[in-house]
Amino acid sequence: IQALTEGLRLAREINAQEAFRDFTGEELDPGLHIQSDRDIQAYNRRNLLNEYHPSGTCKMGTDDMAVVEPGLRVRGIAGLRVADASVMPVVTS
């Protein structure tokens, strides 16, 4: 929670720089009325979500354990391809 609080303060500081003034508007969320560490932390606790992006569930390769060929074709099933993060061994950032 402390890291998120510091991150919000840093984001606000960066956003306030003159170089960004033509590209930014009013802070909508959490809003400028949220200022104290206590209020920012309460906001973070109310709004935290656990988000994840499953990946690597369809091994791609040429070996017998691979379910997807390098061209994204599912082995043994004609006309079916996998074209999502399940063929990625790790999530990109």
PDB file of C-alpha atoms in Angstrom, residues 42-74:
ATOM      1  CA  ALA A  42      -7.923   4.031   1.900  1.00  0.00           C
ATOM      2  CA  TYR A  43      -8.626   4.664  -1.783  1.00  0.00           C
ATOM      3  CA  ASN A  44      -6.047   2.042  -2.779  1.00  0.00           C
ATOM      4  CA  ARG A  45      -7.521  -0.537  -0.412  1.00  0.00           C
ATOM      5  CA  ARG A  46     -11.024   0.047  -1.808  1.00  0.00           C
ATOM      6  CA  ASN A  47      -9.901  -0.147  -5.430  1.00  0.00           C
ATOM      7  CA  LEU A  48      -7.168  -2.785  -5.592  1.00  0.00           C
ATOM      8  CA  LEU A  49      -7.829  -5.593  -8.030  1.00  0.00           C
ATOM      9  CA  ASN A  50      -5.988  -8.815  -8.595  1.00  0.00           C
ATOM     10  CA  GLU A  51      -5.376  -8.879 -12.309  1.00  0.00           C
ATOM     11  CA  TYR A  52      -3.410 -11.507 -14.085  1.00  0.00           C
ATOM     12  CA  HIS A  53      -2.939 -12.618 -17.642  1.00  0.00           C
ATOM     13  CA  PRO A  54      -2.694 -16.386 -17.982  1.00  0.00           C
ATOM     14  CA  SER A  55      -0.084 -17.404 -20.484  1.00  0.00           C
ATOM     15  CA  GLY A  56       1.886 -20.436 -21.489  1.00  0.00           C
ATOM     16  CA  THR A  57      -1.018 -22.889 -21.295  1.00  0.00           C
ATOM     17  CA  CYS A  58      -0.591 -24.089 -24.911  1.00  0.00           C
ATOM     18  CA  LYS A  59       3.016 -25.041 -25.431  1.00  0.00           C
ATOM     19  CA  MET A  60       4.311 -24.075 -28.857  1.00  0.00           C
ATOM     20  CA  GLY A  61       7.039 -26.082 -30.508  1.00  0.00           C
ATOM     21  CA  THR A  62       7.912 -29.098 -32.597  1.00  0.00           C
ATOM     22  CA  ASP A  63       8.296 -31.688 -29.830  1.00  0.00           C
ATOM     23  CA  ASP A  64       5.636 -34.218 -28.796  1.00  0.00           C
ATOM     24  CA  MET A  65       4.596 -32.153 -25.758  1.00  0.00           C
ATOM     25  CA  ALA A  66       3.754 -29.076 -27.848  1.00  0.00           C
ATOM     26  CA  VAL A  67       0.066 -28.612 -28.616  1.00  0.00           C
ATOM     27  CA  VAL A  68       0.663 -25.732 -31.013  1.00  0.00           C
ATOM     28  CA  GLU A  69       3.043 -25.716 -33.974  1.00  0.00           C
ATOM     29  CA  PRO A  70       5.241 -22.652 -34.611  1.00  0.00           C
ATOM     30  CA  GLY A  71       2.644 -21.438 -37.163  1.00  0.00           C
ATOM     31  CA  LEU A  72      -0.003 -21.402 -34.365  1.00  0.00           C
ATOM     32  CA  ARG A  73      -1.792 -24.481 -35.766  1.00  0.00           C
ATOM     33  CA  VAL A  74      -3.145 -26.855 -33.139  1.00  0.00           C
TER      34      VAL A  74
END
